[in-house]
Coordinates of C-alpha atoms and ligand atoms in Angstrom, one line a residue:
Chain A
X242 CA 126.7 188.5 296.4
X243 CA 126.4 185.4 294.2
X244 CA 123.5 184.2 292.2
X245 CA 123.2 180.4 291.9
X246 CA 121.1 178.0 289.9
X247 CA 121.0 174.7 291.7
X248 CA 120.1 171.7 289.6
X249 CA 117.2 173.4 287.9
X250 CA 114.9 171.5 285.5
X251 CA 111.7 172.9 284.0
X252 CA 108.9 171.8 281.7
X253 CA 106.0 173.4 280.0
X254 CA 103.4 170.7 279.8
X255 CA 105.1 167.7 278.2
X256 CA 107.9 169.8 276.8
X257 CA 111.0 169.6 278.9
X258 CA 112.8 173.0 278.4
X259 CA 115.6 172.9 280.9
X260 CA 117.3 169.9 282.3
X261 CA 119.5 169.9 285.4
X262 CA 121.2 173.2 285.0
X263 CA 123.7 174.4 287.7
X264 CA 125.6 177.6 287.4
X265 CA 126.6 180.7 289.3
X266 CA 127.2 184.4 288.7
X267 CA 129.7 185.9 291.0
X268 CA 130.2 189.5 292.0
X269 CA 131.5 191.7 289.1
X270 CA 131.3 188.9 286.7
X271 CA 129.6 188.7 283.3
X272 CA 128.3 185.2 282.5
X273 CA 127.2 184.8 279.0
X274 CA 124.7 182.1 278.2
X275 CA 124.6 181.0 274.6
X276 CA 122.5 178.3 272.9
X277 CA 120.3 177.7 269.9
X278 CA 116.9 179.4 269.8
X279 CA 114.2 177.7 271.8
X280 CA 116.6 176.0 274.1
X281 CA 115.2 177.7 277.2
X282 CA 117.6 180.6 277.7
X283 CA 114.8 183.1 278.4
X284 CA 113.1 180.6 280.7
X285 CA 116.4 180.2 282.6
X286 CA 116.7 183.9 283.0
X287 CA 113.1 184.2 284.2
X288 CA 113.8 181.5 286.8
X289 CA 117.0 183.3 287.9
X290 CA 115.2 186.6 288.5
X291 CA 112.2 185.0 290.3
X292 CA 109.6 185.6 287.6
X293 CA 109.0 181.9 287.2
X294 CA 109.2 178.9 289.6
X295 CA 111.3 175.9 288.3
X296 CA 109.8 172.4 288.6
X297 CA 112.9 171.1 290.2
X298 CA 115.9 172.7 291.8
X299 CA 116.1 176.3 292.8
X300 CA 117.5 179.8 292.2
X301 CA 119.6 180.8 295.2
X302 CA 121.3 184.0 296.5
X303 CA 124.5 183.5 298.4
X304 CA 125.4 186.4 300.6
X305 CA 123.7 189.7 301.1
X306 CA 123.1 192.1 298.2
X307 CA 124.7 195.6 298.7
X308 CA 122.5 197.5 301.2
X309 CA 122.0 200.4 298.7
X310 CA 120.7 198.1 296.0
X311 CA 117.0 198.9 295.4
X312 CA 116.3 195.9 293.2
X313 CA 119.1 193.3 293.4
X314 CA 118.0 191.3 290.4
X315 CA 117.2 193.6 287.5
X316 CA 116.2 192.8 284.0
X317 CA 117.2 194.3 280.7
X318 CA 114.8 193.1 278.0
X319 CA 115.3 192.4 274.3
X320 CA 112.3 194.6 273.4
X321 CA 113.4 197.4 275.8
X322 CA 110.1 197.5 277.6
X323 CA 109.9 201.3 277.9
X324 CA 106.6 202.9 278.7
X325 CA 105.7 205.0 275.6
X326 CA 103.8 207.5 277.7
X327 CA 106.7 208.5 279.8
X328 CA 109.8 210.4 278.7
X329 CA 113.3 209.0 279.1
X330 CA 113.5 210.6 282.5
X331 CA 110.0 209.4 283.4
X332 CA 110.8 205.8 282.5
X333 CA 113.7 205.9 284.9
X334 CA 111.9 207.6 287.7
X335 CA 109.1 205.0 287.4
X336 CA 111.4 202.4 289.0
X337 CA 112.5 204.7 291.7
X338 CA 109.1 206.0 292.7
X339 CA 108.1 202.7 294.4
X340 CA 111.2 202.5 296.4
X341 CA 110.5 205.7 298.3
X342 CA 113.7 207.4 297.1
X343 CA 113.7 211.1 298.1
X344 CA 113.0 213.6 295.3
X345 CA 116.4 215.2 295.2
X346 CA 118.1 211.8 295.6
X347 CA 116.1 210.4 292.7
X348 CA 117.1 213.4 290.6
X349 CA 120.7 212.8 291.3
X350 CA 120.5 209.1 290.4
X351 CA 118.7 209.9 287.2
X352 CA 121.3 212.5 286.2
X353 CA 124.1 210.1 287.0
X354 CA 122.8 207.1 285.0
X355 CA 121.8 209.3 282.1
X356 CA 125.4 210.6 282.0
X357 CA 126.8 207.1 282.2
X358 CA 124.8 205.9 279.3
X359 CA 125.5 209.1 277.3
X360 CA 121.8 210.1 277.3
X361 CA 122.0 213.4 279.2
X362 CA 120.6 215.5 276.4
X363 CA 117.7 213.1 275.8
X364 CA 116.2 213.3 279.3
X365 CA 112.9 214.8 278.0
X366 CA 112.6 212.8 274.8
X367 CA 109.8 210.4 274.2
X368 CA 110.6 206.7 273.5
X369 CA 109.1 207.0 270.0
X370 CA 111.7 209.6 269.1
X371 CA 114.6 207.3 269.9
X372 CA 116.4 204.8 267.7
X373 CA 116.6 201.2 268.9
X374 CA 120.1 201.7 270.3
X375 CA 119.0 204.7 272.2
X376 CA 116.0 202.9 273.6
X377 CA 118.2 200.1 274.9
X378 CA 120.5 202.7 276.4
X379 CA 117.5 204.0 278.3
X380 CA 116.6 200.5 279.5
X381 CA 120.2 200.0 280.7
X382 CA 120.2 203.4 282.4
X383 CA 116.9 202.4 284.1
X384 CA 118.5 199.1 285.2
X385 CA 121.5 200.9 286.6
X386 CA 119.4 203.4 288.5
X387 CA 118.2 200.8 291.0
X388 CA 121.8 199.7 291.6
X389 CA 121.4 196.0 290.8
X390 CA 123.5 193.3 292.3
X391 CA 123.1 191.3 289.1
X392 CA 121.7 192.4 285.8
X393 CA 119.7 189.8 283.9
X394 CA 120.0 190.7 280.3
X395 CA 117.9 188.7 277.8
X396 CA 119.4 189.2 274.3
X397 CA 119.7 193.0 274.9
X398 CA 121.3 193.7 271.6
X399 CA 119.4 191.3 269.4
X400 CA 116.9 193.8 268.1
X401 CA 119.6 196.2 267.0
X402 CA 121.4 196.5 263.7
X403 CA 125.0 195.3 263.7
X404 CA 126.6 198.8 263.8
X405 CA 124.5 199.8 266.8
X406 CA 125.3 196.5 268.4
X407 CA 129.1 197.2 268.1
X408 CA 128.6 200.7 269.6
X409 CA 126.6 199.4 272.5
X410 CA 129.0 196.6 273.2
X411 CA 131.8 199.2 273.5
X412 CA 129.6 201.2 275.8
X413 CA 128.8 198.2 277.9
X414 CA 132.5 197.4 278.3
X415 CA 133.2 201.0 279.3
X416 CA 130.4 200.9 281.7
X417 CA 131.6 197.7 283.2
X418 CA 135.0 199.4 283.7
X419 CA 133.3 202.1 285.7
X420 CA 130.7 200.3 287.7
X421 CA 131.8 196.7 287.6
X422 CA 128.3 195.3 287.5
X423 CA 127.6 191.6 287.5
X424 CA 125.4 190.2 284.8
X425 CA 123.9 187.1 283.4
X426 CA 123.9 187.9 279.7
X427 CA 121.9 185.8 277.3
X428 CA 122.6 185.9 273.6
X429 CA 122.6 183.7 270.6
X430 CA 125.4 185.7 269.1
X431 CA 128.8 184.1 269.8
X432 CA 130.7 187.3 268.9
X433 CA 128.8 189.2 271.6
X434 CA 129.5 186.4 274.1
X435 CA 133.2 186.4 273.3
X436 CA 133.4 190.2 273.6
X437 CA 131.5 190.5 276.9
X438 CA 131.7 187.3 278.8
X439 CA 134.1 186.4 281.6
X440 CA 132.5 183.0 281.4
X441 CA 130.5 181.5 278.6
X442 CA 128.0 178.8 279.3
X443 CA 126.8 176.9 276.2
X444 CA 123.5 175.1 276.3
X445 CA 122.4 172.2 274.1
X446 CA 119.2 172.4 272.1
X447 CA 115.9 171.8 274.0
X448 CA 115.9 170.4 276.6
X449 CA 118.7 172.8 277.5
X450 CA 121.6 171.1 279.2
X451 CA 125.0 172.6 279.9
X452 CA 127.2 171.5 277.0
X453 CA 130.3 173.4 277.7
X454 CA 131.7 176.2 280.0
X455 CA 134.5 178.4 278.7
X456 CA 136.4 180.9 280.9
X457 CA 138.1 183.7 279.1
X458 CA 140.9 185.3 281.0
X459 CA 141.6 188.3 278.7
X460 CA 140.3 191.5 280.4
X461 CA 137.2 192.9 278.6
X462 CA 138.8 196.1 277.6
X463 CA 141.7 194.3 275.9
X464 CA 139.8 191.8 273.9
X465 CA 139.6 194.0 270.9
X466 CA 143.5 193.8 270.8
X467 CA 143.5 190.0 270.8
X468 CA 141.5 189.2 267.7
X469 CA 143.3 185.9 267.2
X470 CA 142.5 184.4 270.6
X471 CA 138.9 185.6 270.7
X472 CA 138.1 184.4 267.2
X473 CA 139.7 181.0 268.0
X474 CA 137.4 180.7 271.0
X475 CA 134.4 181.8 268.9
X476 CA 135.2 179.3 266.2
X477 CA 135.5 176.5 268.7
X478 CA 132.2 177.4 270.3
X479 CA 130.6 177.5 266.8
X480 CA 131.9 174.1 266.0
X481 CA 130.3 172.8 269.1
X482 CA 127.1 174.6 268.5
X483 CA 126.6 174.1 264.8
X484 CA 125.0 170.7 265.0
X485 CA 122.8 171.7 267.9
X486 CA 121.6 174.7 266.1
X487 CA 120.9 172.8 262.9
X488 CA 118.9 170.2 264.8
X489 CA 117.0 172.8 266.7
X490 CA 116.2 174.6 263.5
X491 CA 114.6 171.5 262.1
X492 CA 112.5 170.8 265.1
X493 CA 108.7 171.2 265.0
X494 CA 107.2 173.2 267.8
X495 CA 103.6 173.9 268.7
X496 CA 104.4 176.7 271.2
X497 CA 105.4 180.1 270.0
Chain B
X277 CA 93.9 214.0 246.6
X278 CA 97.4 212.8 245.5
X279 CA 96.7 212.8 241.8
X280 CA 98.5 216.1 241.6
X281 CA 101.5 214.5 243.4
X282 CA 101.5 211.7 240.8
X283 CA 101.5 214.1 237.9
X284 CA 104.4 216.1 239.4
X285 CA 106.5 213.0 239.8
X286 CA 105.8 211.9 236.3
X287 CA 106.8 215.2 234.7
X288 CA 110.0 215.2 236.8
X289 CA 111.0 211.8 235.6
X290 CA 110.3 212.7 232.0
X291 CA 112.4 215.8 232.3
X292 CA 115.3 213.9 233.7
X293 CA 115.3 211.2 231.1
X294 CA 114.3 213.3 228.1
X295 CA 117.9 213.6 226.8
X296 CA 118.4 209.9 227.0
X297 CA 115.0 209.3 225.3
X298 CA 115.9 211.5 222.5
X299 CA 119.4 210.1 222.0
X300 CA 118.1 206.5 221.9
X301 CA 115.1 207.4 219.7
X302 CA 112.3 205.7 221.6
X303 CA 114.2 202.7 222.7
X304 CA 114.2 204.1 226.3
X305 CA 111.0 204.8 228.2
X306 CA 110.3 205.5 231.8
X307 CA 109.3 202.6 234.1
X308 CA 105.5 203.2 234.5
X309 CA 104.8 204.8 237.9
X310 CA 102.5 202.7 240.0
X311 CA 102.9 204.1 243.5
X312 CA 101.0 207.0 245.0
X313 CA 97.5 207.3 246.3
X314 CA 96.1 205.6 249.4
X315 CA 97.5 208.4 251.6
X316 CA 95.4 210.7 253.6
X317 CA 96.1 214.3 253.2
X318 CA 94.2 216.8 255.4
X319 CA 91.7 219.1 253.7
X320 CA 90.2 221.3 256.3
X321 CA 88.0 223.4 254.1
X322 CA 86.3 220.7 252.1
X323 CA 83.7 219.8 254.7
X324 CA 82.5 223.3 255.5
X325 CA 82.5 224.2 251.8
X326 CA 80.5 221.2 250.8
X327 CA 78.0 222.0 253.7
X328 CA 77.5 225.6 252.5
X329 CA 77.1 224.4 248.9
X330 CA 74.5 221.8 249.9
X331 CA 72.5 224.4 252.0
X332 CA 72.6 226.9 249.1
X333 CA 71.3 224.2 246.7
X334 CA 68.6 223.3 249.1
X335 CA 67.6 226.9 249.6
X336 CA 67.5 227.5 245.8
X337 CA 65.5 224.2 245.4
X338 CA 62.9 225.4 247.9
X339 CA 62.7 228.9 246.5
X340 CA 62.1 227.7 243.0
X341 CA 59.6 225.1 244.2
X342 CA 61.7 222.2 243.0
X343 CA 61.6 220.9 246.6
X344 CA 58.0 221.0 248.0
X345 CA 57.7 223.0 251.1
X346 CA 55.6 220.2 252.7
X347 CA 58.3 217.7 252.1
X348 CA 61.2 219.8 253.4
X349 CA 61.2 223.4 254.7
X350 CA 63.7 225.8 253.3
X351 CA 66.9 226.3 255.4
X352 CA 65.9 229.9 255.8
X353 CA 62.6 228.8 257.5
X354 CA 64.6 226.5 259.8
X355 CA 66.9 229.4 260.6
X356 CA 63.8 231.4 261.4
X357 CA 62.6 228.8 263.9
X358 CA 66.1 228.8 265.4
X359 CA 66.1 232.6 265.8
X360 CA 62.7 232.4 267.4
X361 CA 64.2 229.9 269.9
X362 CA 66.9 232.5 270.7
X363 CA 64.5 235.4 270.9
X364 CA 62.2 233.7 273.3
X365 CA 65.1 232.4 275.3
X366 CA 63.6 228.9 275.1
X367 CA 66.8 227.5 273.6
X368 CA 68.6 227.8 277.0
X369 CA 65.7 226.0 278.7
X370 CA 65.8 223.1 276.2
X371 CA 69.6 223.0 276.0
X372 CA 70.2 223.2 279.8
X373 CA 67.7 220.4 280.4
X374 CA 69.3 218.2 277.8
X375 CA 72.8 219.0 278.8
X376 CA 72.1 218.2 282.5
X377 CA 70.7 214.8 281.6
X378 CA 73.5 214.1 279.2
X379 CA 76.3 215.2 281.5
X380 CA 75.1 213.3 284.5
X381 CA 74.1 210.2 282.6
X382 CA 77.2 210.0 280.6
X383 CA 79.6 210.8 283.4
X384 CA 78.1 208.3 285.8
X385 CA 77.8 205.6 283.1
X386 CA 81.4 206.1 282.1
X387 CA 82.7 206.2 285.6
X388 CA 81.0 203.0 286.6
X389 CA 81.8 201.4 283.3
X390 CA 85.5 202.1 283.6
X391 CA 85.5 200.7 287.1
X392 CA 83.6 197.5 286.1
X393 CA 85.8 197.2 283.0
X394 CA 88.9 197.4 285.1
X395 CA 87.6 194.9 287.6
X396 CA 86.7 192.4 284.8
X397 CA 90.1 192.8 283.2
X398 CA 92.1 192.5 286.5
X399 CA 90.3 189.8 288.4
X400 CA 89.6 186.6 286.7
X401 CA 86.8 185.8 289.2
X402 CA 85.0 189.0 288.3
X403 CA 85.6 188.2 284.6
X404 CA 84.1 184.8 284.9
X405 CA 81.1 186.0 286.8
X406 CA 80.3 189.3 285.2
X407 CA 81.4 189.3 281.6
X408 CA 78.6 186.9 280.4
X409 CA 76.0 189.3 281.9
X410 CA 77.6 192.2 280.0
X411 CA 77.5 190.2 276.8
X412 CA 73.9 189.3 277.4
X413 CA 72.7 192.8 278.3
X414 CA 74.7 194.9 275.9
X415 CA 72.6 194.2 272.8
X416 CA 69.3 195.0 274.5
X417 CA 68.1 198.4 273.2
X418 CA 68.0 200.5 276.4
X419 CA 65.0 202.4 275.0
X420 CA 63.0 199.2 275.3
X421 CA 63.6 199.3 279.0
X422 CA 62.4 202.9 279.4
X423 CA 59.0 201.9 280.8
X424 CA 60.8 199.8 283.4
X425 CA 63.1 202.7 284.2
X426 CA 60.1 204.9 284.6
X427 CA 58.6 202.5 287.1
X428 CA 61.9 202.2 289.0
X429 CA 63.3 205.7 288.8
X430 CA 60.1 207.8 288.3
X431 CA 58.8 209.7 285.3
X432 CA 61.1 212.7 286.0
X433 CA 64.8 213.1 285.5
X434 CA 65.6 209.7 287.1
X435 CA 64.4 207.5 284.2
X436 CA 66.0 209.7 281.6
X437 CA 69.4 209.7 283.3
X438 CA 69.2 206.0 283.9
X439 CA 68.5 205.3 280.2
X440 CA 71.6 207.2 279.2
X441 CA 73.6 205.8 282.1
X442 CA 72.9 202.2 281.1
X443 CA 73.4 202.9 277.4
X444 CA 76.8 204.4 278.1
X445 CA 77.8 201.8 280.7
X446 CA 78.1 198.7 278.5
X447 CA 80.2 200.0 275.6
X448 CA 82.5 201.6 278.2
X449 CA 83.0 198.3 280.0
X450 CA 83.8 196.5 276.8
X451 CA 86.2 199.2 275.6
X452 CA 87.9 199.3 279.0
X453 CA 88.6 195.6 279.4
X454 CA 89.5 195.2 275.8
X455 CA 92.0 198.0 276.3
X456 CA 93.5 196.4 279.3
X457 CA 93.7 193.0 277.6
X458 CA 95.7 194.7 274.9
X459 CA 98.3 196.3 277.1
X460 CA 101.7 194.9 276.3
X461 CA 102.3 192.0 278.7
X462 CA 106.1 192.7 278.5
X463 CA 105.5 196.1 280.1
X464 CA 103.7 194.5 283.0
X465 CA 106.4 191.9 283.4
X466 CA 108.9 194.8 283.4
X467 CA 107.0 196.5 286.2
X468 CA 107.0 193.3 288.2
X469 CA 110.7 192.7 287.6
X470 CA 111.5 196.1 289.1
X471 CA 109.4 195.3 292.2
X472 CA 106.6 197.8 291.5
X473 CA 103.6 197.3 293.7
X474 CA 100.3 195.9 292.3
X475 CA 98.7 199.3 292.6
X476 CA 101.6 201.0 290.8
X477 CA 101.4 198.6 287.9
X478 CA 97.7 199.3 287.5
X479 CA 98.1 203.0 287.9
X480 CA 101.2 203.6 285.9
X481 CA 101.3 200.8 283.3
X482 CA 97.8 199.3 282.8
X483 CA 95.6 202.3 282.9
X484 CA 97.8 204.5 280.6
X485 CA 98.2 201.6 278.3
X486 CA 94.4 201.1 278.1
X487 CA 93.7 204.8 277.8
X488 CA 93.6 205.0 274.0
X489 CA 91.0 202.3 273.8
X490 CA 89.0 203.8 276.7
X491 CA 89.0 207.2 274.9
X492 CA 87.8 205.8 271.6
X493 CA 85.1 204.0 273.7
X494 CA 84.1 207.4 275.0
X495 CA 83.6 208.6 271.4
X496 CA 81.2 205.8 270.7
X497 CA 79.4 206.1 274.1
X498 CA 78.9 209.8 273.7
X499 CA 77.1 209.3 270.4
X500 CA 74.9 206.6 272.0
X501 CA 74.2 209.0 274.9
X502 CA 72.9 211.7 272.5
X503 CA 70.7 209.1 270.7
X504 CA 69.2 207.9 274.0
X505 CA 68.8 211.4 275.3
X506 CA 66.5 212.3 272.5
X507 CA 64.6 209.1 272.8
X508 CA 64.2 209.4 276.5
X509 CA 63.0 213.0 276.2
X510 CA 60.3 212.0 273.9
X511 CA 58.5 210.5 276.9
X512 CA 57.3 212.8 279.5
X513 CA 59.7 215.7 279.2
X514 CA 58.6 219.3 279.3
X515 CA 62.0 220.7 278.2
X516 CA 64.8 219.3 276.2
X517 CA 65.9 219.0 272.6
X518 CA 64.1 215.7 272.3
X519 CA 60.8 217.2 273.7
X520 CA 61.2 220.1 271.3
X521 CA 61.6 217.9 268.3
X522 CA 58.7 215.7 269.4
X523 CA 56.4 218.7 269.8
X524 CA 57.4 220.1 266.4
X525 CA 56.7 216.7 264.9
X526 CA 53.3 216.5 266.5
X527 CA 52.4 219.9 265.0
X528 CA 54.0 219.1 261.7
X529 CA 56.2 222.2 262.2
X530 CA 58.9 220.9 260.1
X531 CA 61.0 224.1 260.3
X532 CA 61.2 223.6 264.1
X533 CA 62.0 220.0 263.6
X534 CA 64.9 220.8 261.4
X535 CA 66.1 223.4 263.9
X536 CA 66.0 220.8 266.6
X537 CA 67.9 218.3 264.5
X538 CA 70.5 221.0 263.8
X539 CA 70.9 221.5 267.5
X540 CA 71.6 217.8 267.9
X541 CA 74.2 217.9 265.2
X542 CA 76.0 220.8 266.9
X543 CA 75.8 218.9 270.1
X544 CA 77.4 215.9 268.5
X545 CA 80.1 217.9 266.9
X546 CA 80.9 219.7 270.1
X547 CA 81.2 216.4 272.0
X548 CA 83.4 215.0 269.3
X549 CA 85.6 218.0 269.4
X550 CA 85.9 217.8 273.2
X551 CA 87.0 214.2 273.0
X552 CA 89.6 215.0 270.4
X553 CA 90.9 217.7 272.7
X554 CA 91.1 215.2 275.5
X555 CA 92.9 212.7 273.3
X556 CA 95.4 215.3 272.2
X557 CA 96.0 216.3 275.8
X558 CA 96.2 212.8 277.4
X559 CA 97.8 210.9 274.5
X560 CA 100.3 213.5 273.5
X561 CA 103.0 210.8 273.7
X562 CA 101.6 209.1 270.7
X563 CA 101.7 211.7 268.0
Ligands
LIG868 N1 105.1 180.4 279.0 C1 105.4 179.3 278.2 N2 104.5 178.3 278.0 C2 104.7 177.3 277.3 N3 105.9 177.1 276.6 C3 106.8 178.0 276.7 C4 106.6 179.2 277.5 N4 107.7 179.9 277.4 C5 108.6 179.3 276.6 N5 108.0 178.1 276.2 C6 108.7 177.2 275.3 O1 109.9 176.8 275.9 C7 110.9 176.7 275.0 C8 112.1 177.5 275.4 O2 111.7 178.9 275.3 P1 112.7 180.1 275.6 O3 113.1 180.0 277.0 O4 112.0 181.3 275.3 O5 113.9 179.8 274.6 P2 115.0 180.8 274.1 O6 114.9 182.1 274.9 O7 116.3 180.0 274.3 O8 114.8 181.0 272.6 C9 110.4 177.0 273.7 O9 110.1 175.8 273.0 C10 109.1 177.8 274.0 O10 108.2 177.6 273.0
LIG869 MG1 114.5 184.1 274.3

């Protein structure tokens, strides 16, 4: 299955946020979208997942999602969005309950995703007891439990400190090695993009247009062994982005 | 409260720096401590102790004639009135009559209030139509409507229950829809993004998220219910704590009056305790 944005433009009132964006996320592919803050990355992701309707253009699905996918387009949010009144296990079962998964099947799924995200011993913990990194692992486990065709990740590591971020990046790479999920991964952190993206799409400042698309051929698991190449790419991206970021930073904005 | 903690910290710092202070002969002194305080520590015994002390002072004051017996009866006399109530078994008559009205009025008012509050919070048409009425009717003292309630619901239980019901209804509505409005929008969007049904989002995300606000609304509405209970029982009730207090007042039997007021306090404490239990049970995820 392929997820496609076809000439999407979007405005809030008079503020044009996205302008003529086309891109696609193929099967087993991680597409990173980078851009200065306020350039419409979150908006783009909401449109991709059907939480918002674009003014022009459309989000399209090519091909059928896998038949065992309960929720083909699944989000991972920056603020984790865990229900504080449910345990780790309860937060995952929440998203299975509505898809009439049989009890024992649901149990098996939960055990499996908890093991994959190294959370097995925390099944009965409350969200308030977990660190930020653990919370985001729970959110990733929850997303995996519905077997998504594409994961839509909105700055999933931005709320975490840099050590935790490193650890989770490693875990994500390992997970991708096991499951081979597809993702549209939004970040403003170029290091993350260079570590995790098969393709990096750079947006300009608002209104967000595609400035540059970079494909990186080095396999995810080997990038750590190619520091020279990855940092060269990162530096080139930063050169392109610096002026955009500076201009975006100095813009006045009425909307939060 | 934490004065003792402050002292402890100060002595510890002094001990650690004392060698330095001596060797430099007064050139070195500790940075003045300015933290501490403004922290709540639990003192379980203070309230009962203070209560006992006050009652003893009061009793002594009455015995010595410092407090005139006409102004305020001695606690021992009020206790006597209370034991009379137990001996004649009248306490159960009064208490059961009051509890019946309280439980029915409060439960119905809360139930309807939560439903209306949810409807206002979830449907913008209902909000636009109903919430101005709520704002307009909330500040009316329900006791002023008692004569109307008597005409509508009869002089018997109906009007009393209705007074409590209406008094409880409005704060519950407001607490409920305020609580729903404050549920994290991101959680709702998460529910939608996982394809949860509307009903599931309401049941599993919105209601649990609003529950803390609803329960603290219950705390307020329960106190309002007790106040209205007494007021309503002062009109045309044979039994009930309010009727007992009214009767005592009419006869200037101040010892009975104090006994009645004590019953109300115990009732209030019990209700508060029950709600705390409910909070601990339903909101265990918070602590
Ligand atoms: N619901 C909305 N209503 C109005 N303006 C919005 C809304 N959501 C986002 N915006 C505005 O659109 C712009 C892009 O927002 P967003 O997509 O969140 O950017 P990013 O995620 O790249 O930081 C911002 O200027 C933001 O203020
Ligand atoms: Mg964003």
